Coordinates of C-alpha atoms in Angstrom, one line a residue:
M729 CA 2.3 -6.7 14.3
W730 CA 3.6 -7.8 10.6
N731 CA 7.0 -6.3 11.3
A732 CA 8.4 -8.0 14.4
A733 CA 11.3 -5.3 14.5
V734 CA 8.6 -3.0 16.1
A735 CA 9.6 -3.0 19.7
V736 CA 7.2 -0.6 20.9
R737 CA 5.0 -2.0 23.7
P738 CA 1.6 0.0 24.7
A739 CA 0.1 0.3 28.3
L740 CA -3.2 -0.7 27.3
V741 CA -5.1 -2.2 24.4
V742 CA -8.9 -1.4 23.9
R743 CA -11.1 -3.5 21.3
P744 CA -14.2 -2.0 20.6
R745 CA -17.1 -3.8 19.1
S746 CA -19.0 -0.5 17.8
S747 CA -18.3 3.0 16.7
A748 CA -19.8 4.3 20.1
E749 CA -17.3 2.2 21.9
A750 CA -14.3 3.5 19.7
A751 CA -15.6 7.0 20.5
T752 CA -15.7 6.3 24.5
A753 CA -12.1 5.1 24.1
V754 CA -10.9 8.3 22.5
T755 CA -12.6 10.4 24.9
L756 CA -11.0 8.6 27.9
A757 CA -7.6 8.6 26.3
R758 CA -7.9 12.4 26.0
E759 CA -9.2 12.9 29.4
S760 CA -6.6 10.9 31.1
G761 CA -3.6 12.2 28.7
V762 CA -2.8 8.9 27.6
G763 CA -1.0 8.8 24.0
L764 CA -3.4 7.2 21.5
S765 CA -2.8 4.9 18.5
V766 CA -5.0 3.0 16.1
R767 CA -4.6 -0.5 14.7
G768 CA -6.4 -1.6 11.8
G769 CA -4.6 -4.5 10.1
G770 CA -1.3 -4.0 11.8
H771 CA 0.6 -4.3 8.6
D772 CA 2.3 -0.8 8.7
W773 CA 5.9 -1.5 8.6
A774 CA 7.0 1.6 10.6
G775 CA 4.8 0.3 13.6
R776 CA 2.6 3.4 13.9
A777 CA -0.3 1.3 15.0
L778 CA 1.5 1.1 18.8
R779 CA 2.1 4.0 20.9
E780 CA 5.0 3.5 23.8
E781 CA 3.0 3.4 27.0
G782 CA 0.1 4.5 25.2
L783 CA -3.5 3.3 24.5
V784 CA -4.1 1.1 21.3
L785 CA -7.4 1.3 19.8
D786 CA -7.2 -2.2 18.1
L787 CA -10.1 -2.3 15.5
E788 CA -9.9 -6.0 14.9
H789 CA -13.4 -6.8 16.0
L790 CA -14.9 -4.4 13.6
R791 CA -14.8 -6.5 10.6
D792 CA -18.4 -7.1 9.6
V793 CA -18.9 -6.8 5.6
H794 CA -22.2 -6.1 4.0
I795 CA -22.7 -6.1 0.2
S796 CA -25.4 -4.0 -1.3
G797 CA -25.4 -3.8 -5.2
D798 CA -22.3 -2.2 -6.2
T799 CA -21.1 -1.1 -2.8
A800 CA -19.6 -2.7 0.3
L801 CA -19.9 -1.4 3.7
F802 CA -17.4 -2.9 6.2
G803 CA -15.6 -2.2 9.4
G804 CA -12.6 -0.3 10.1
G805 CA -10.6 -3.5 11.2
S806 CA -11.6 -5.4 7.9
R807 CA -8.8 -6.8 5.9
A808 CA -8.8 -7.1 2.1
A809 CA -9.6 -10.9 2.3
D810 CA -12.7 -10.1 4.4
V811 CA -14.2 -7.9 1.8
V812 CA -13.1 -9.8 -1.2
T813 CA -14.5 -13.0 0.1
A814 CA -17.9 -11.4 0.9
A815 CA -18.2 -9.6 -2.5
A816 CA -17.2 -12.7 -4.5
P817 CA -20.7 -14.5 -4.3
H818 CA -22.4 -11.1 -5.7
G819 CA -20.0 -11.4 -8.8
M820 CA -18.0 -8.2 -7.6
N821 CA -14.3 -7.2 -7.2
L822 CA -12.8 -4.3 -5.4
A823 CA -9.7 -2.0 -5.4
T824 CA -7.4 -3.6 -3.0
G825 CA -3.5 -3.9 -2.6
T826 CA -1.6 -7.2 -3.3
A827 CA -2.1 -9.1 -0.1
G828 CA -5.2 -10.2 1.6
V829 CA -4.0 -9.7 5.2
V830 CA -3.5 -6.1 4.8
G831 CA -6.2 -3.7 6.5
M832 CA -8.4 -2.0 4.1
A833 CA -8.5 1.2 6.1
G834 CA -4.9 1.9 6.3
L835 CA -4.3 0.7 2.7
S836 CA -7.0 2.9 1.3
L837 CA -6.6 6.0 3.2
A838 CA -3.2 6.8 1.7
G839 CA -3.7 5.2 -1.8
G840 CA -3.7 1.7 -2.4
Y841 CA -2.1 0.3 -5.5
G842 CA -3.0 -3.4 -6.3
P843 CA -3.7 -5.5 -9.3
L844 CA -7.1 -3.6 -10.5
T845 CA -5.4 -0.3 -10.5
G846 CA -5.8 0.2 -14.3
T847 CA -9.6 -0.6 -14.3
A848 CA -10.7 0.3 -11.0
G849 CA -8.3 2.9 -9.8
L850 CA -6.5 3.2 -6.6
A851 CA -8.3 2.1 -3.3
A852 CA -8.7 5.5 -2.1
D853 CA -10.6 6.3 -5.4
N854 CA -13.2 4.0 -4.5
L855 CA -13.9 5.1 -1.0
L856 CA -17.5 6.7 -1.1
G857 CA -18.0 7.5 2.6
A858 CA -16.8 6.8 6.2
E859 CA -17.9 7.1 9.6
V860 CA -15.0 8.8 11.6
V861 CA -14.4 9.4 15.3
L862 CA -12.7 12.6 15.7
A863 CA -10.3 13.6 18.4
D864 CA -13.0 15.2 20.7
G865 CA -14.9 12.0 20.7
S866 CA -17.5 12.9 18.3
L867 CA -18.8 10.4 15.7
V868 CA -19.3 12.1 12.4
S869 CA -20.2 11.0 8.8
T870 CA -18.4 12.2 5.5
D871 CA -21.6 12.3 4.1
D872 CA -22.0 15.6 5.9
D873 CA -18.4 16.6 5.4
P874 CA -17.3 16.5 1.9
E875 CA -13.9 18.2 3.0
L876 CA -13.1 15.1 5.5
L877 CA -13.9 12.6 2.6
W878 CA -11.3 14.6 0.4
A879 CA -8.8 14.3 3.0
L880 CA -9.2 10.7 3.8
R881 CA -8.8 9.8 0.2
G882 CA -5.2 10.0 0.1
G883 CA -4.2 11.9 3.3
G884 CA -4.0 8.7 5.5
G885 CA -5.5 8.1 8.8
N886 CA -4.6 11.4 10.4
F887 CA -8.0 13.0 10.9
G888 CA -9.8 10.5 13.2
V889 CA -10.6 6.8 13.7
V890 CA -12.3 5.4 10.6
T891 CA -14.7 2.8 12.1
S892 CA -16.6 1.9 9.1
M893 CA -16.0 2.5 5.2
R894 CA -18.3 2.5 2.2
V895 CA -16.4 1.6 -1.1
R896 CA -17.4 1.0 -4.7
L897 CA -17.5 -2.4 -6.2
H898 CA -16.6 -3.6 -9.8
S899 CA -18.2 -6.4 -11.8
D900 CA -16.2 -9.2 -12.2
R901 CA -15.7 -10.3 -15.8
G902 CA -13.2 -12.9 -15.1
L903 CA -9.6 -12.5 -14.1
V904 CA -6.5 -14.0 -15.5
G905 CA -3.2 -13.8 -13.4
G906 CA -0.3 -15.7 -11.9
T907 CA 3.2 -15.4 -11.8
I908 CA 6.0 -15.6 -14.3
V909 CA 9.7 -16.0 -13.3
F910 CA 12.7 -14.9 -15.2
D911 CA 16.2 -15.5 -14.6
R912 CA 18.2 -12.8 -12.7
H913 CA 20.7 -12.6 -15.6
E914 CA 18.0 -11.3 -17.8
A915 CA 17.1 -8.5 -15.6
Q916 CA 18.2 -5.6 -17.7
T917 CA 16.5 -7.0 -20.7
V918 CA 13.4 -7.8 -18.8
L919 CA 13.0 -4.2 -17.2
A920 CA 13.9 -2.5 -20.6
R921 CA 11.0 -4.3 -22.1
Y922 CA 8.8 -3.9 -19.1
A923 CA 9.3 -0.1 -19.3
E924 CA 8.1 -0.2 -22.9
L925 CA 5.0 -2.5 -22.0
I926 CA 3.7 -0.4 -19.1
D927 CA 4.2 2.7 -21.1
G928 CA 1.3 2.0 -23.6
A929 CA -0.4 -0.9 -21.4
P930 CA -4.2 -1.3 -21.8
D931 CA -6.3 -0.5 -18.7
G932 CA -7.1 -4.1 -18.0
L933 CA -3.3 -5.1 -17.9
N934 CA -1.4 -4.5 -14.5
V935 CA 2.0 -6.2 -14.1
L936 CA 3.9 -6.0 -10.8
I937 CA 7.7 -7.0 -11.0
E938 CA 9.4 -8.2 -7.8
M939 CA 13.3 -8.4 -8.0
T940 CA 13.5 -11.2 -5.3
W941 CA 14.6 -14.4 -4.3
M942 CA 12.4 -17.7 -4.5
P943 CA 13.2 -21.1 -2.9
D944 CA 14.7 -23.7 -5.4
I945 CA 15.4 -20.8 -7.9
G946 CA 17.3 -18.4 -6.0
A947 CA 17.8 -14.6 -7.3
C948 CA 15.1 -13.9 -9.9
L949 CA 12.6 -11.4 -11.4
L950 CA 8.9 -12.3 -10.5
A951 CA 6.4 -10.6 -12.8
V952 CA 2.9 -10.7 -11.4
P953 CA 0.3 -9.9 -14.1
T954 CA -3.3 -9.5 -13.8
W955 CA -5.7 -9.0 -16.7
S956 CA -9.2 -7.4 -15.6
G957 CA -10.0 -6.1 -18.9
P958 CA -12.3 -7.8 -21.6
P959 CA -12.0 -11.5 -21.5
Q960 CA -11.3 -11.8 -25.3
E961 CA -8.2 -9.8 -25.0
A962 CA -6.6 -11.6 -22.2
D963 CA -4.5 -13.9 -24.2
T964 CA -2.9 -11.1 -26.4
A965 CA -2.2 -8.9 -23.4
L966 CA -0.5 -11.6 -21.3
A967 CA 1.5 -12.9 -23.9
A968 CA 3.3 -9.5 -24.1
V969 CA 4.3 -10.3 -20.4
E970 CA 5.6 -13.7 -21.5
R971 CA 7.8 -12.0 -23.8
L972 CA 9.6 -9.9 -21.5
G973 CA 12.2 -12.6 -21.1
T974 CA 12.7 -16.3 -21.2
P975 CA 10.2 -17.8 -18.5
V976 CA 11.7 -20.2 -16.0
A977 CA 8.3 -20.8 -14.6
N978 CA 4.7 -19.7 -15.6
T979 CA 1.5 -20.1 -13.5
L980 CA -0.9 -17.8 -15.6
A981 CA -4.6 -19.0 -15.5
P982 CA -8.1 -17.9 -15.1
T983 CA -8.3 -17.0 -11.3
S984 CA -10.2 -15.2 -8.7
Q985 CA -9.3 -12.0 -6.7
K986 CA -9.3 -14.1 -3.7
E987 CA -6.8 -16.4 -5.2
L988 CA -4.5 -13.6 -6.4
L989 CA -4.4 -12.0 -2.9
A990 CA -3.9 -15.5 -1.3
Q991 CA -0.5 -16.0 -3.7
F992 CA 1.0 -13.1 -1.9
D993 CA 0.0 -13.8 1.8
Q994 CA 2.5 -16.8 1.8
H995 CA 5.1 -14.4 1.1
V996 CA 4.4 -11.9 3.8
P997 CA 4.3 -13.9 7.1
N998 CA 4.3 -12.2 10.4
G999 CA 7.8 -12.5 12.2
M1000 CA 10.1 -11.2 9.8
H1001 CA 11.9 -8.0 10.7
W1002 CA 11.6 -5.2 7.9
D1003 CA 13.0 -1.9 6.8
I1004 CA 11.4 -0.4 3.8
R1005 CA 12.2 2.8 1.6
T1006 CA 10.3 4.1 -1.4
R1007 CA 10.9 6.3 -4.5
T1008 CA 8.6 7.2 -7.4
V1009 CA 9.8 7.4 -10.9
A1010 CA 8.2 8.6 -14.3
T1011 CA 9.7 6.0 -16.2
L1012 CA 12.7 3.3 -16.0
T1013 CA 15.5 4.7 -17.9
P1014 CA 18.5 2.7 -19.1
E1015 CA 20.7 4.3 -16.4
L1016 CA 18.1 3.6 -13.7
I1017 CA 17.4 -0.1 -15.0
G1018 CA 21.4 -0.8 -14.9
L1019 CA 21.4 0.9 -11.2
L1020 CA 18.7 -1.4 -10.0
S1021 CA 20.3 -4.5 -11.6
A1022 CA 23.5 -3.8 -10.0
R1023 CA 21.9 -3.0 -6.7
M1024 CA 20.3 -6.4 -6.6
E1025 CA 23.3 -8.2 -7.2
A1026 CA 24.7 -6.7 -4.0
R1027 CA 21.8 -7.6 -1.9
P1028 CA 22.8 -8.5 1.8
G1029 CA 20.4 -11.5 2.1
P1030 CA 17.4 -13.3 0.3
G1031 CA 15.0 -11.2 2.1
A1032 CA 16.2 -8.1 0.3
G1033 CA 14.2 -6.9 -2.7
I1034 CA 12.8 -4.2 -5.1
G1035 CA 9.1 -4.2 -6.0
L1036 CA 7.9 -2.2 -9.1
R1037 CA 4.2 -1.1 -8.9
P1038 CA 2.8 0.9 -11.8
L1039 CA 0.0 3.6 -11.8
H1040 CA -1.9 4.0 -15.1
G1041 CA -5.3 3.7 -16.7
A1042 CA -8.3 4.6 -14.4
A1043 CA -5.9 5.7 -11.5
A1044 CA -4.3 8.1 -13.7
R1045 CA -7.5 9.7 -15.1
V1046 CA -9.0 10.9 -11.8
G1047 CA -8.7 14.6 -11.4
T1048 CA -5.7 16.0 -9.6
D1049 CA -7.9 17.7 -7.0
D1050 CA -10.6 15.1 -6.7
T1051 CA -8.6 13.3 -4.0
A1052 CA -5.7 14.1 -1.7
F1053 CA -3.5 11.6 -3.4
G1054 CA -0.5 13.5 -4.7
Q1055 CA 0.7 11.8 -8.0
R1056 CA -1.7 11.2 -10.9
E1057 CA 0.7 11.0 -13.8
S1058 CA 1.5 7.7 -15.0
H1059 CA 4.4 6.5 -13.0
V1060 CA 6.0 3.5 -11.2
V1061 CA 6.5 3.2 -7.2
L1062 CA 9.6 1.3 -6.3
E1063 CA 9.2 -0.4 -2.8
I1064 CA 13.0 -1.0 -1.6
S1065 CA 12.5 -3.6 1.1
A1066 CA 14.7 -5.8 3.3
G1067 CA 13.4 -8.4 5.3
R1068 CA 15.5 -10.5 7.8
G1069 CA 15.3 -13.0 10.5
P1070 CA 15.2 -11.8 14.2
D1071 CA 18.9 -13.1 14.8
E1072 CA 20.7 -11.4 11.6
D1073 CA 22.4 -8.4 11.9
P1074 CA 20.2 -5.4 10.9
E1075 CA 23.1 -2.9 9.7
P1076 CA 23.7 -4.5 6.3
Y1077 CA 20.2 -4.5 5.3
R1078 CA 19.5 -0.9 6.7
K1079 CA 22.6 0.2 4.7
W1080 CA 21.3 -1.6 1.6
V1081 CA 17.9 -0.1 1.5
D1082 CA 19.3 3.6 2.3
G1083 CA 21.9 3.1 -0.4
V1084 CA 19.3 2.1 -3.0
S1085 CA 17.1 4.9 -2.0
T1086 CA 20.0 7.4 -2.3
D1087 CA 21.2 6.0 -5.5
V1088 CA 17.5 6.3 -7.2
A1089 CA 17.1 9.8 -5.7
P1090 CA 18.4 11.4 -8.8
H1091 CA 16.0 9.7 -11.1
A1092 CA 13.1 10.0 -9.1
L1093 CA 10.1 12.5 -8.7
P1094 CA 9.9 14.5 -5.6
G1095 CA 8.1 12.7 -2.6
G1096 CA 6.9 9.1 -2.6
Y1097 CA 4.3 6.8 -1.6
P1098 CA 3.0 7.9 1.7
N1099 CA 2.2 4.2 3.1
F1100 CA 5.9 3.5 2.5
L1101 CA 7.5 6.7 3.9
A1102 CA 8.9 6.6 7.4
P1103 CA 8.5 9.8 9.8
G1104 CA 12.0 11.0 9.7
Q1105 CA 11.9 11.4 5.7
H1106 CA 11.2 14.8 5.9
E1107 CA 12.4 15.8 2.3
Q1108 CA 10.2 13.2 0.8
I1109 CA 7.3 13.7 3.1
A1110 CA 7.3 17.6 2.0
H1111 CA 6.3 16.6 -1.6
A1112 CA 4.5 13.5 -1.0
Y1113 CA 1.0 15.0 -1.3
G1114 CA 1.9 17.2 -4.4
T1115 CA 0.0 20.2 -4.4
H1116 CA -2.2 19.2 -1.7
A1117 CA 0.2 19.5 1.2
D1118 CA -1.4 23.0 2.5
R1119 CA -4.9 21.7 2.0
L1120 CA -4.1 18.7 4.3
V1121 CA -2.4 20.7 6.9
A1122 CA -5.6 23.0 7.1
A1123 CA -7.6 19.7 7.3
K1124 CA -5.5 18.3 10.3
D1125 CA -5.8 21.8 11.9
A1126 CA -9.5 21.4 11.6
Y1127 CA -10.1 17.9 12.5
D1128 CA -7.2 17.2 14.8
P1129 CA -5.6 20.4 16.1
D1130 CA -3.9 18.9 19.0
R1131 CA -2.0 16.1 17.0
V1132 CA -3.9 13.2 18.6
F1133 CA -3.8 11.0 15.6
T1134 CA -0.5 9.8 13.8
A1135 CA -0.5 7.7 10.7
T1136 CA 1.1 8.2 7.3
P1137 CA 3.4 11.2 7.6
L1138 CA 1.9 14.9 6.7
P1139 CA 4.5 17.7 6.2
L1140 CA 3.8 19.1 9.6
P1141 CA 6.7 20.5 11.4
D1142 CA 5.2 20.8 14.9
V1143 CA 4.5 17.1 15.2
P1144 CA 7.1 15.5 17.6
A1145 CA 9.0 12.4 16.5

């Protein structure tokens, strides 16, 4: 598991090599009364891929990828890097998250912000179909069930085991990206200019900001821009990012999607202990910018940071009811994370992430990004899916009435902790 703080230990791990074997495992788990969980990439920070003294259906062997035209078909255990590597020789990219080691299923089913959000949309928006093992052991295709596809496009892995996925690919017109480092003392200036930049950013420009710590630099702001629009417009768009402050370091250059993912993989190694909170804000106001800057100065250690992930462009133009994803207006997701070593006292880190989340709440929209929410955050969960909560509850009742599957949290009061 990516988060080494997860202390849950299952009784049994089953690694199917086909959808039929996955269906058999689900049936046997139900018949024997054993609790069931599903592991895709294993990156869920809350550890929901493991069930204490239960059966874990580990999809690590279901990672074959097949490219056909502008679609990719791949197994439910595939990582982002698996699909990107297969698509690259065909001149294609796809909507992924920021790291190559993250499982495509878990990422996509609950949203999936990433470097191509402005031109390709969220990962969930590109899900065209899936094979799913339901709680009764039946193997179904979303080609025959549009309501199941709708629920999977934002509702998480709460309705069955997704053993294969078919997603839309996008032509690679040439990417430009990298990192730009700004001094922490410029935080308020950089964030104020960032708020203006993303408010009118072209679809091709995506800029992730990390308020973080880096070796040999210390506390800093790390801007991670990606240009996926017309190549002739790249220089102008990226120059605006460079003007956010005074760059301490700058690695912007023509790149590939595989290289973009790899630059994050080295920063998210397995073995750290993590606590994560999230808030979604419509805009970065001066008050919020001052709050975030002050909170970063009071971090408990170098592993504590705040990431800012924007949604705009293609992702904001998807119809509100076309998918189960809850927030389609342009916004910024805050990932409030605290990573620590196994021997460090967890309490200061937990107090910090909770404190930042509490302070940001008055400035935030209701709800939050489901992939970052913990099961006990009931107030945020109730609003995380926007106007789709009732429809998702109805889908849960239809496809998994006995509550066999637990993934990203749904507003279900009858699900035990």
